[in-house]
PDB file of C-alpha atoms in Angstrom:
ATOM      1  CA  MET A   1       8.023  21.648  45.066  1.00 40.00           C
ATOM      2  CA  ALA A   2       7.837  20.395  41.488  1.00 42.00           C
ATOM      3  CA  MET A   3      10.679  20.106  39.053  1.00 45.00           C
ATOM      4  CA  ASN A   4      10.403  21.064  35.384  1.00 43.00           C
ATOM      5  CA  ARG A   5       9.987  18.094  33.036  1.00 46.00           C
ATOM      6  CA  THR A   6      13.180  17.490  31.076  1.00 47.00           C
ATOM      7  CA  SER A   7      15.356  14.622  29.857  1.00 49.00           C
ATOM      8  CA  GLY A   8      16.462  11.760  32.123  1.00 52.00           C
ATOM      9  CA  GLY A   9      19.890  13.237  32.982  1.00 62.00           C
ATOM     10  CA  SER A  10      18.461  16.652  33.744  1.00 88.00           C
ATOM     11  CA  ARG A  11      15.629  15.068  35.731  1.00 85.00           C
ATOM     12  CA  THR A  12      18.264  13.349  37.884  1.00 91.00           C
ATOM     13  CA  GLU A  13      20.186  16.594  38.370  1.00 90.00           C
ATOM     14  CA  LEU A  14      17.020  18.467  39.341  1.00 88.00           C
ATOM     15  CA  ALA A  15      16.089  15.752  41.850  1.00 92.00           C
ATOM     16  CA  TRP A  16      19.538  15.979  43.442  1.00 93.00           C
ATOM     17  CA  ARG A  17      19.393  19.767  43.641  1.00 92.00           C
ATOM     18  CA  LEU A  18      16.095  19.474  45.513  1.00 90.00           C
ATOM     19  CA  LEU A  19      17.515  16.791  47.815  1.00 94.00           C
ATOM     20  CA  ALA A  20      20.669  18.834  48.440  1.00 93.00           C
ATOM     21  CA  GLY A  21      18.427  21.739  49.413  1.00 92.00           C
ATOM     22  CA  VAL A  22      17.063  19.683  52.321  1.00 92.00           C
ATOM     23  CA  GLY A  23      20.509  18.369  53.270  1.00 94.00           C
ATOM     24  CA  ALA A  24      19.903  14.800  52.039  1.00 95.00           C
ATOM     25  CA  ARG A  25      22.935  12.583  51.625  1.00 94.00           C
ATOM     26  CA  ARG A  26      23.623  10.955  48.257  1.00 95.00           C
ATOM     27  CA  THR A  27      23.329   7.300  49.313  1.00 96.00           C
ATOM     28  CA  GLN A  28      23.719   4.390  46.919  1.00 96.00           C
ATOM     29  CA  ALA A  29      20.044   3.442  47.205  1.00 97.00           C
ATOM     30  CA  ARG A  30      18.873   7.020  46.583  1.00 97.00           C
ATOM     31  CA  VAL A  31      21.109   7.337  43.533  1.00 97.00           C
ATOM     32  CA  LEU A  32      19.780   4.089  42.070  1.00 98.00           C
ATOM     33  CA  VAL A  33      16.099   4.842  42.739  1.00 98.00           C
ATOM     34  CA  VAL A  34      16.335   8.403  41.390  1.00 97.00           C
ATOM     35  CA  GLU A  35      18.087   7.121  38.252  1.00 96.00           C
ATOM     36  CA  VAL A  36      15.393   4.485  37.622  1.00 97.00           C
ATOM     37  CA  LEU A  37      12.571   6.990  38.130  1.00 95.00           C
ATOM     38  CA  ALA A  38      14.327   9.578  35.933  1.00 93.00           C
ATOM     39  CA  ARG A  39      14.628   7.075  33.054  1.00 93.00           C
ATOM     40  CA  ALA A  40      11.035   5.862  33.359  1.00 90.00           C
ATOM     41  CA  SER A  41       8.576   7.049  30.757  1.00 79.00           C
ATOM     42  CA  GLY A  42       5.732   6.659  33.248  1.00 80.00           C
ATOM     43  CA  HIS A  43       5.148   5.596  36.834  1.00 88.00           C
ATOM     44  CA  LEU A  44       6.638   2.488  38.449  1.00 93.00           C
ATOM     45  CA  SER A  45       5.769   0.304  41.433  1.00 94.00           C
ATOM     46  CA  VAL A  46       8.322  -0.384  44.152  1.00 97.00           C
ATOM     47  CA  ALA A  47       8.587  -3.937  42.765  1.00 97.00           C
ATOM     48  CA  ALA A  48       9.331  -2.625  39.253  1.00 97.00           C
ATOM     49  CA  ILE A  49      11.912  -0.160  40.588  1.00 98.00           C
ATOM     50  CA  HIS A  50      13.542  -2.962  42.578  1.00 98.00           C
ATOM     51  CA  GLN A  51      13.536  -5.300  39.577  1.00 98.00           C
ATOM     52  CA  GLN A  52      15.441  -2.754  37.478  1.00 98.00           C
ATOM     53  CA  ILE A  53      17.941  -2.096  40.254  1.00 98.00           C
ATOM     54  CA  ALA A  54      18.411  -5.794  41.120  1.00 97.00           C
ATOM     55  CA  ALA A  55      19.325  -6.570  37.505  1.00 97.00           C
ATOM     56  CA  THR A  56      22.715  -4.940  38.130  1.00 96.00           C
ATOM     57  CA  ARG A  57      22.795  -4.532  41.926  1.00 97.00           C
ATOM     58  CA  PRO A  58      21.239  -7.667  43.496  1.00 96.00           C
ATOM     59  CA  GLU A  59      22.438  -6.674  46.980  1.00 96.00           C
ATOM     60  CA  ILE A  60      19.833  -3.867  47.085  1.00 97.00           C
ATOM     61  CA  ASN A  61      16.710  -5.432  48.595  1.00 97.00           C
ATOM     62  CA  VAL A  62      13.099  -4.433  48.059  1.00 97.00           C
ATOM     63  CA  SER A  63      12.704  -3.045  51.587  1.00 97.00           C
ATOM     64  CA  THR A  64      15.573  -0.616  50.917  1.00 98.00           C
ATOM     65  CA  VAL A  65      13.846   0.504  47.723  1.00 98.00           C
ATOM     66  CA  HIS A  66      10.572   0.927  49.619  1.00 97.00           C
ATOM     67  CA  ARG A  67      12.221   3.060  52.331  1.00 98.00           C
ATOM     68  CA  THR A  68      14.024   5.118  49.691  1.00 98.00           C
ATOM     69  CA  VAL A  69      10.823   5.785  47.749  1.00 97.00           C
ATOM     70  CA  ALA A  70       9.097   6.791  51.015  1.00 97.00           C
ATOM     71  CA  PHE A  71      11.956   9.240  51.699  1.00 97.00           C
ATOM     72  CA  LEU A  72      11.663  10.730  48.194  1.00 96.00           C
ATOM     73  CA  LEU A  73       7.912  11.173  48.760  1.00 94.00           C
ATOM     74  CA  GLU A  74       8.527  12.940  52.088  1.00 94.00           C
ATOM     75  CA  GLN A  75      10.985  15.321  50.424  1.00 93.00           C
ATOM     76  CA  GLY A  76       8.644  16.137  47.531  1.00 88.00           C
ATOM     77  CA  VAL A  77      10.970  14.655  44.918  1.00 92.00           C
ATOM     78  CA  ALA A  78       8.506  11.898  43.995  1.00 92.00           C
ATOM     79  CA  HIS A  79       4.744  11.429  44.110  1.00 88.00           C
ATOM     80  CA  VAL A  80       2.427   8.458  44.278  1.00 87.00           C
ATOM     81  CA  LEU A  81      -0.133   7.563  41.639  1.00 81.00           C
ATOM     82  CA  PRO A  82      -3.073   5.969  43.446  1.00 70.00           C
ATOM     83  CA  TRP A  83      -3.142   2.937  41.199  1.00 68.00           C
ATOM     84  CA  PRO A  84      -5.598   0.080  41.679  1.00 68.00           C
ATOM     85  CA  GLY A  85      -3.542  -2.655  43.322  1.00 79.00           C
ATOM     86  CA  GLU A  86       0.072  -1.630  43.817  1.00 86.00           C
ATOM     87  CA  ALA A  87       0.889   2.087  44.051  1.00 89.00           C
ATOM     88  CA  GLN A  88       2.964   3.614  41.269  1.00 90.00           C
ATOM     89  CA  TYR A  89       5.593   6.334  41.732  1.00 92.00           C
ATOM     90  CA  GLY A  90       7.077   9.059  39.553  1.00 90.00           C
ATOM     91  CA  LEU A  91       9.326  12.079  39.895  1.00 89.00           C
ATOM     92  CA  ASN A  92       7.729  15.453  40.576  1.00 82.00           C
ATOM     93  CA  ASP A  93       9.118  17.047  37.449  1.00 74.00           C
ATOM     94  CA  SER A  94       5.952  18.894  36.451  1.00 69.00           C
ATOM     95  CA  PRO A  95       2.669  19.634  38.207  1.00 68.00           C
ATOM     96  CA  HIS A  96       0.065  17.271  36.766  1.00 73.00           C
ATOM     97  CA  VAL A  97      -3.120  15.321  37.407  1.00 77.00           C
ATOM     98  CA  HIS A  98      -3.541  11.672  36.423  1.00 78.00           C
ATOM     99  CA  ALA A  99      -6.554  10.546  34.395  1.00 82.00           C
ATOM    100  CA  ILE A 100      -6.929   6.762  34.815  1.00 82.00           C
ATOM    101  CA  CYS A 101      -9.235   4.238  33.159  1.00 86.00           C
ATOM    102  CA  GLU A 102     -10.855   2.148  35.901  1.00 85.00           C
ATOM    103  CA  GLU A 103     -11.152  -0.865  33.601  1.00 86.00           C
ATOM    104  CA  CYS A 104      -7.899  -1.241  31.664  1.00 85.00           C
ATOM    105  CA  GLY A 105      -5.585   0.985  33.701  1.00 78.00           C
ATOM    106  CA  ALA A 106      -4.603   3.259  30.807  1.00 81.00           C
ATOM    107  CA  HIS A 107      -3.566   6.655  32.076  1.00 76.00           C
ATOM    108  CA  VAL A 108      -2.454  10.058  30.890  1.00 80.00           C
ATOM    109  CA  GLU A 109      -0.949  13.015  32.671  1.00 75.00           C
ATOM    110  CA  LEU A 110      -2.846  16.271  32.342  1.00 78.00           C
ATOM    111  CA  PRO A 111      -0.996  19.525  33.052  1.00 75.00           C
ATOM    112  CA  ALA A 112      -2.165  20.854  36.418  1.00 68.00           C
ATOM    113  CA  ASP A 113      -2.790  24.275  34.864  1.00 72.00           C
ATOM    114  CA  ASP A 114      -5.530  22.709  32.717  1.00 73.00           C
ATOM    115  CA  LEU A 115      -7.444  21.779  35.887  1.00 73.00           C
ATOM    116  CA  GLY A 116      -6.279  24.612  38.117  1.00 72.00           C
ATOM    117  CA  SER A 117      -9.727  26.116  38.685  1.00 77.00           C
ATOM    118  CA  ALA A 118     -11.230  22.693  39.511  1.00 77.00           C
ATOM    119  CA  VAL A 119      -8.456  21.932  42.015  1.00 72.00           C
ATOM    120  CA  ALA A 120      -8.845  25.390  43.577  1.00 75.00           C
ATOM    121  CA  ALA A 121     -12.615  24.839  43.924  1.00 79.00           C
ATOM    122  CA  ALA A 122     -12.023  21.434  45.540  1.00 76.00           C
ATOM    123  CA  GLN A 123      -9.604  23.012  48.028  1.00 76.00           C
ATOM    124  CA  ARG A 124     -12.083  25.777  48.900  1.00 82.00           C
ATOM    125  CA  SER A 125     -14.878  23.277  49.569  1.00 85.00           C
ATOM    126  CA  SER A 126     -12.756  20.962  51.729  1.00 82.00           C
ATOM    127  CA  ASP A 127      -9.996  21.216  54.277  1.00 79.00           C
ATOM    128  CA  LEU A 128      -7.548  19.403  51.999  1.00 74.00           C
ATOM    129  CA  ASP A 129      -4.361  20.954  50.655  1.00 73.00           C
ATOM    130  CA  LEU A 130      -4.251  19.372  47.204  1.00 68.00           C
ATOM    131  CA  GLY A 131      -0.743  19.099  45.824  1.00 62.00           C
ATOM    132  CA  PRO A 132       0.229  19.714  42.191  1.00 55.00           C
ATOM    133  CA  ALA A 133       1.134  16.075  41.474  1.00 55.00           C
ATOM    134  CA  GLY A 134      -0.309  12.775  42.515  1.00 56.00           C
ATOM    135  CA  LEU A 135      -3.955  13.748  42.061  1.00 72.00           C
ATOM    136  CA  ALA A 136      -6.039  11.262  40.092  1.00 77.00           C
ATOM    137  CA  LEU A 137      -9.315  11.281  38.194  1.00 81.00           C
ATOM    138  CA  PHE A 138     -10.902   7.918  37.421  1.00 85.00           C
ATOM    139  CA  GLY A 139     -13.204   7.094  34.523  1.00 89.00           C
ATOM    140  CA  ARG A 140     -13.410   4.914  31.423  1.00 91.00           C
ATOM    141  CA  CYS A 141     -11.274   5.381  28.319  1.00 89.00           C
ATOM    142  CA  ALA A 142     -12.788   5.446  24.819  1.00 90.00           C
ATOM    143  CA  GLY A 143     -11.712   1.864  24.115  1.00 90.00           C
ATOM    144  CA  CYS A 144     -13.391   0.484  27.232  1.00 91.00           C
ATOM    145  CA  ARG A 145     -16.503   2.574  26.630  1.00 89.00           C
ATOM    146  CA  SER A 146     -16.823   1.179  23.088  1.00 90.00           C
ATOM    147  CA  ARG A 147     -16.427  -2.432  24.276  1.00 86.00           C
ATOM    148  CA  ARG A 148     -19.037  -2.157  27.002  1.00 74.00           C
ATOM    149  CA  PRO A 149     -21.541   0.675  26.950  1.00 63.00           C
ATOM    150  CA  SER A 150     -22.410   2.111  30.345  1.00 57.00           C
ATOM    151  CA  GLY A 151     -25.796   1.153  31.703  1.00 54.00           C
TER     152      GLY A 151
END
């Protein structure tokens, strides 16, 4: 279930409404992780989430953050961006597809509606249930293409 994209405070409230709907408790770690993800302008790794939390709450360790992010994924509150190297996470506040440059890592979020027919065709031709967030398309951005023409 996706949330509607709004400001940080509203994003936090929407995440908690979704979590309350599944009976999730409001633990300290969940509050901190949801707040960091709600303030983020993009996607963050577990290490980056932990770094922001540890700046004010050093008693929260990285394994707690990892378990909390995994819980948020299971509940549909967050999604994973299949990033080269370390995975990146964001809140499910709008259905979208990620377009990622394989060379420099630049990425943009494309509204899922823009690619709805392509996702539907992919689902029909496979046995995969493709969710509205966390999908990724890889290619080369204009800057990387201009620096090194494809051969």
